[in-house]
């Protein structure tokens, strides 16, 4: 079955530190991949997306993600986090054949210590 | 652009009552999606409309849940005889076109609490 795994339910980092949030998907083909962020009491906002081309894709607010097909991974990275980055981050895939619906991981709660 | 609008933001119902949730997609967007968010299950797809037509309702519970899109400016999700397990945040999203790669824009959600 199609699925998205975010193995880290919670990540805590200090402000200014680097960040990696992990995401793995299960699918033999090439999926459409997304990272969304959810701030408290708000809807989801798109950080970045990937389908093809350069496997490192740049997003908003200094975020980037790398697609590694051999590992079925799409990890999110940021070189230096800010306290305002504290939020829940969701990895999602759209397999196309699923009819356009997004399948989300469980999410990773990022806490940035000042 | 006001984004996707969802009303009400919070709704409290008693067990057995009906709840209707409203979504106004971004003007010009042809696709509307409904998702449910809970702590235990995370974000789950419920249903999807394209040009007001229901396309995929594979995530909708078979009983008590229904969704409609009577015109291009709003969609509703109705839950009859609400149960405590229906308590969740219900998110609506809209998308400009039909492409799998296109971004879905999410509303702030409606938090439903069933007592």
Short mmCIF file of N, CA and C in Angstrom, two decimals, chain B residues 9-104:
data_model
loop_
_atom_site.label_atom_id
_atom_site.label_comp_id
_atom_site.label_asym_id
_atom_site.label_seq_id
_atom_site.Cartn_x
_atom_site.Cartn_y
_atom_site.Cartn_z
N UNK B 9 -15.14 28.28 12.35
CA UNK B 9 -13.80 27.84 12.75
C UNK B 9 -13.88 26.78 13.85
N UNK B 10 -14.88 26.92 14.68
CA UNK B 10 -15.09 25.95 15.76
C UNK B 10 -16.58 25.61 15.81
N UNK B 11 -16.85 24.33 16.04
CA UNK B 11 -18.24 23.90 16.18
C UNK B 11 -18.30 22.83 17.25
N UNK B 12 -19.23 23.00 18.15
CA UNK B 12 -19.46 22.03 19.20
C UNK B 12 -20.87 21.47 19.02
N UNK B 13 -20.97 20.17 18.95
CA UNK B 13 -22.29 19.55 18.83
C UNK B 13 -22.45 18.48 19.90
N UNK B 14 -23.69 18.18 20.18
CA UNK B 14 -23.98 17.07 21.07
C UNK B 14 -24.05 15.78 20.27
N UNK B 15 -23.81 14.70 20.93
CA UNK B 15 -23.88 13.40 20.26
C UNK B 15 -25.26 13.22 19.63
N UNK B 16 -25.26 12.84 18.35
CA UNK B 16 -26.51 12.62 17.65
C UNK B 16 -27.00 13.81 16.84
N UNK B 17 -26.38 14.97 17.04
CA UNK B 17 -26.79 16.15 16.29
C UNK B 17 -26.09 16.18 14.92
N UNK B 18 -26.56 17.05 14.08
CA UNK B 18 -25.99 17.19 12.74
C UNK B 18 -25.00 18.35 12.71
N UNK B 19 -23.97 18.22 11.91
CA UNK B 19 -22.99 19.29 11.74
C UNK B 19 -22.78 19.53 10.25
N UNK B 20 -22.81 20.79 9.86
CA UNK B 20 -22.53 21.17 8.48
C UNK B 20 -21.35 22.12 8.45
N UNK B 21 -20.35 21.76 7.70
CA UNK B 21 -19.14 22.56 7.59
C UNK B 21 -19.07 23.15 6.18
N UNK B 22 -18.64 24.41 6.12
CA UNK B 22 -18.64 25.14 4.86
C UNK B 22 -17.23 25.47 4.40
N UNK B 23 -17.07 25.45 3.10
CA UNK B 23 -15.79 25.78 2.51
C UNK B 23 -16.01 26.66 1.28
N UNK B 24 -15.28 27.77 1.23
CA UNK B 24 -15.30 28.61 0.04
C UNK B 24 -13.91 28.55 -0.59
N UNK B 25 -13.78 27.92 -1.75
CA UNK B 25 -12.45 27.79 -2.37
C UNK B 25 -11.98 29.13 -2.94
N UNK B 26 -10.74 29.15 -3.28
CA UNK B 26 -10.17 30.33 -3.93
C UNK B 26 -10.84 30.50 -5.29
N UNK B 27 -11.22 31.72 -5.60
CA UNK B 27 -11.90 31.99 -6.85
C UNK B 27 -11.06 31.54 -8.05
N UNK B 28 -11.70 30.79 -8.93
CA UNK B 28 -11.00 30.32 -10.13
C UNK B 28 -10.40 28.93 -9.99
N UNK B 29 -10.39 28.41 -8.76
CA UNK B 29 -9.87 27.06 -8.57
C UNK B 29 -10.93 26.03 -8.94
N UNK B 30 -10.49 25.01 -9.68
CA UNK B 30 -11.45 24.04 -10.21
C UNK B 30 -11.58 22.79 -9.35
N UNK B 31 -10.70 22.60 -8.41
CA UNK B 31 -10.73 21.38 -7.60
C UNK B 31 -10.84 21.73 -6.12
N UNK B 32 -11.66 20.98 -5.41
CA UNK B 32 -11.85 21.17 -3.97
C UNK B 32 -11.68 19.82 -3.28
N UNK B 33 -10.94 19.84 -2.20
CA UNK B 33 -10.64 18.62 -1.44
C UNK B 33 -11.08 18.81 0.02
N UNK B 34 -11.48 17.72 0.65
CA UNK B 34 -11.74 17.70 2.09
C UNK B 34 -10.82 16.66 2.74
N UNK B 35 -10.22 17.06 3.87
CA UNK B 35 -9.37 16.18 4.66
C UNK B 35 -9.83 16.26 6.11
N UNK B 36 -9.50 15.23 6.87
CA UNK B 36 -9.78 15.20 8.31
C UNK B 36 -8.46 15.01 9.03
N UNK B 37 -8.27 15.78 10.10
CA UNK B 37 -7.03 15.72 10.85
C UNK B 37 -7.30 15.38 12.30
N UNK B 38 -6.70 14.29 12.79
CA UNK B 38 -6.78 13.91 14.18
C UNK B 38 -5.38 13.59 14.68
N UNK B 39 -5.25 13.59 15.98
CA UNK B 39 -3.95 13.27 16.58
C UNK B 39 -3.56 11.83 16.25
N UNK B 40 -4.54 10.94 16.32
CA UNK B 40 -4.24 9.52 16.17
C UNK B 40 -4.01 9.14 14.71
N UNK B 41 -4.89 9.59 13.83
CA UNK B 41 -4.84 9.17 12.42
C UNK B 41 -4.08 10.14 11.53
N UNK B 42 -3.79 11.33 12.03
CA UNK B 42 -3.11 12.32 11.20
C UNK B 42 -4.06 12.90 10.17
N UNK B 43 -3.53 13.24 9.01
CA UNK B 43 -4.31 13.85 7.94
C UNK B 43 -4.82 12.76 6.99
N UNK B 44 -6.15 12.71 6.84
CA UNK B 44 -6.76 11.69 6.00
C UNK B 44 -7.60 12.36 4.92
N UNK B 45 -7.45 11.89 3.71
CA UNK B 45 -8.26 12.37 2.59
C UNK B 45 -9.69 11.88 2.77
N UNK B 46 -10.64 12.75 2.50
CA UNK B 46 -12.04 12.36 2.55
C UNK B 46 -12.66 12.30 1.16
N UNK B 47 -12.65 13.44 0.46
CA UNK B 47 -13.33 13.49 -0.82
C UNK B 47 -12.78 14.62 -1.68
N UNK B 48 -13.15 14.60 -2.98
CA UNK B 48 -12.56 15.52 -3.94
C UNK B 48 -13.58 15.84 -5.03
N UNK B 49 -13.70 17.13 -5.36
CA UNK B 49 -14.56 17.59 -6.44
C UNK B 49 -13.72 18.24 -7.51
N UNK B 50 -14.15 18.07 -8.73
CA UNK B 50 -13.51 18.78 -9.84
C UNK B 50 -14.61 19.41 -10.67
N UNK B 51 -14.50 20.73 -10.85
CA UNK B 51 -15.58 21.46 -11.54
C UNK B 51 -16.95 21.10 -10.97
N UNK B 52 -17.02 21.05 -9.67
CA UNK B 52 -18.23 20.79 -8.89
C UNK B 52 -18.68 19.34 -8.90
N UNK B 53 -18.09 18.51 -9.74
CA UNK B 53 -18.51 17.11 -9.81
C UNK B 53 -17.72 16.27 -8.82
N UNK B 54 -18.38 15.38 -8.09
CA UNK B 54 -17.65 14.48 -7.19
C UNK B 54 -16.81 13.50 -7.99
N UNK B 55 -15.53 13.42 -7.65
CA UNK B 55 -14.61 12.57 -8.40
C UNK B 55 -14.17 11.36 -7.59
N UNK B 56 -13.86 11.59 -6.34
CA UNK B 56 -13.30 10.52 -5.51
C UNK B 56 -13.77 10.73 -4.08
N UNK B 57 -14.56 9.82 -3.58
CA UNK B 57 -15.01 9.92 -2.18
C UNK B 57 -14.54 8.70 -1.40
N UNK B 58 -13.42 8.15 -1.80
CA UNK B 58 -12.94 6.90 -1.22
C UNK B 58 -12.59 7.01 0.26
N UNK B 59 -12.36 8.22 0.74
CA UNK B 59 -12.01 8.40 2.15
C UNK B 59 -13.19 8.71 3.05
N UNK B 60 -14.35 8.87 2.47
CA UNK B 60 -15.52 9.23 3.27
C UNK B 60 -16.06 8.01 4.00
N UNK B 61 -16.32 8.14 5.29
CA UNK B 61 -17.02 7.06 5.99
C UNK B 61 -18.34 6.76 5.26
N UNK B 62 -18.70 5.49 5.21
CA UNK B 62 -19.85 5.08 4.41
C UNK B 62 -21.17 5.58 4.97
N UNK B 63 -21.19 5.79 6.24
CA UNK B 63 -22.43 6.24 6.86
C UNK B 63 -22.24 7.62 7.47
N UNK B 64 -23.26 8.39 7.45
CA UNK B 64 -23.41 9.68 8.15
C UNK B 64 -22.67 10.83 7.49
N UNK B 65 -21.70 10.58 6.66
CA UNK B 65 -20.92 11.65 6.03
C UNK B 65 -21.38 11.87 4.59
N UNK B 66 -21.52 13.14 4.21
CA UNK B 66 -21.82 13.45 2.82
C UNK B 66 -21.20 14.80 2.49
N UNK B 67 -20.87 14.99 1.24
CA UNK B 67 -20.29 16.25 0.79
C UNK B 67 -20.95 16.67 -0.51
N UNK B 68 -21.08 17.97 -0.67
CA UNK B 68 -21.68 18.50 -1.88
C UNK B 68 -20.91 19.74 -2.33
N UNK B 69 -21.08 20.04 -3.60
CA UNK B 69 -20.54 21.29 -4.12
C UNK B 69 -21.57 21.85 -5.09
N UNK B 70 -22.56 22.55 -4.57
CA UNK B 70 -23.67 23.02 -5.41
C UNK B 70 -23.29 24.10 -6.40
N UNK B 71 -22.25 24.83 -6.13
CA UNK B 71 -21.76 25.82 -7.09
C UNK B 71 -20.26 25.99 -6.91
N UNK B 72 -19.65 26.75 -7.80
CA UNK B 72 -18.19 26.83 -7.78
C UNK B 72 -17.64 27.63 -6.61
N UNK B 73 -18.54 28.27 -5.86
CA UNK B 73 -18.05 29.13 -4.79
C UNK B 73 -18.13 28.51 -3.41
N UNK B 74 -18.74 27.33 -3.28
CA UNK B 74 -18.71 26.71 -1.97
C UNK B 74 -18.98 25.22 -2.02
N UNK B 75 -18.45 24.57 -0.99
CA UNK B 75 -18.68 23.15 -0.79
C UNK B 75 -19.07 22.94 0.67
N UNK B 76 -19.85 21.91 0.92
CA UNK B 76 -20.24 21.60 2.29
C UNK B 76 -19.93 20.15 2.61
N UNK B 77 -19.59 19.94 3.86
CA UNK B 77 -19.41 18.59 4.40
C UNK B 77 -20.41 18.44 5.53
N UNK B 78 -21.29 17.48 5.40
CA UNK B 78 -22.33 17.28 6.40
C UNK B 78 -22.10 15.96 7.12
N UNK B 79 -22.23 16.03 8.42
CA UNK B 79 -22.11 14.83 9.25
C UNK B 79 -23.41 14.69 10.02
N UNK B 80 -24.13 13.62 9.76
CA UNK B 80 -25.38 13.37 10.46
C UNK B 80 -25.11 12.53 11.70
N UNK B 81 -25.93 12.75 12.69
CA UNK B 81 -25.84 11.98 13.94
C UNK B 81 -24.38 11.89 14.41
N UNK B 82 -23.80 13.04 14.71
CA UNK B 82 -22.39 13.07 15.07
C UNK B 82 -22.08 12.21 16.28
N UNK B 83 -20.90 11.64 16.24
CA UNK B 83 -20.41 10.79 17.31
C UNK B 83 -19.09 11.36 17.84
N UNK B 84 -18.74 11.05 19.08
CA UNK B 84 -17.49 11.58 19.63
C UNK B 84 -16.27 11.30 18.76
N UNK B 85 -16.26 10.18 18.07
CA UNK B 85 -15.11 9.86 17.22
C UNK B 85 -15.03 10.72 15.97
N UNK B 86 -16.07 11.52 15.72
CA UNK B 86 -16.02 12.46 14.60
C UNK B 86 -15.26 13.73 14.96
N UNK B 87 -14.96 13.90 16.23
CA UNK B 87 -14.22 15.08 16.67
C UNK B 87 -12.87 15.13 15.95
N UNK B 88 -12.61 16.23 15.30
CA UNK B 88 -11.41 16.36 14.47
C UNK B 88 -11.36 17.79 13.93
N UNK B 89 -10.27 18.09 13.26
CA UNK B 89 -10.19 19.31 12.46
C UNK B 89 -10.43 18.90 11.01
N UNK B 90 -11.40 19.55 10.40
CA UNK B 90 -11.73 19.25 9.01
C UNK B 90 -11.16 20.35 8.13
N UNK B 91 -10.31 19.95 7.21
CA UNK B 91 -9.60 20.89 6.35
C UNK B 91 -10.14 20.83 4.93
N UNK B 92 -10.31 21.98 4.36
CA UNK B 92 -10.71 22.09 2.96
C UNK B 92 -9.53 22.67 2.19
N UNK B 93 -9.33 22.20 0.99
CA UNK B 93 -8.25 22.71 0.14
C UNK B 93 -8.79 22.91 -1.27
N UNK B 94 -8.20 23.85 -1.97
CA UNK B 94 -8.57 24.02 -3.38
C UNK B 94 -7.31 24.10 -4.23
N UNK B 95 -7.51 23.80 -5.51
CA UNK B 95 -6.38 23.78 -6.44
C UNK B 95 -6.80 24.36 -7.76
N UNK B 96 -5.87 25.05 -8.42
CA UNK B 96 -6.22 25.77 -9.64
C UNK B 96 -6.55 24.84 -10.79
N UNK B 97 -5.75 23.79 -10.94
CA UNK B 97 -5.99 22.93 -12.10
C UNK B 97 -5.96 21.47 -11.70
N UNK B 98 -5.97 20.61 -12.70
CA UNK B 98 -6.14 19.20 -12.42
C UNK B 98 -4.81 18.46 -12.29
N UNK B 99 -3.71 19.15 -12.51
CA UNK B 99 -2.43 18.47 -12.53
C UNK B 99 -2.04 17.92 -11.18
N UNK B 100 -1.45 16.74 -11.19
CA UNK B 100 -1.04 16.10 -9.93
C UNK B 100 0.02 16.91 -9.20
N UNK B 101 0.73 17.75 -9.93
CA UNK B 101 1.84 18.49 -9.36
C UNK B 101 1.40 19.84 -8.80
N UNK B 102 0.17 20.19 -9.06
CA UNK B 102 -0.29 21.51 -8.64
C UNK B 102 -0.48 21.57 -7.13
N UNK B 103 -0.23 22.75 -6.59
CA UNK B 103 -0.33 22.95 -5.15
C UNK B 103 -1.77 22.98 -4.69
N UNK B 104 -2.04 22.33 -3.60
CA UNK B 104 -3.32 22.48 -2.93
C UNK B 104 -3.18 23.57 -1.87
#
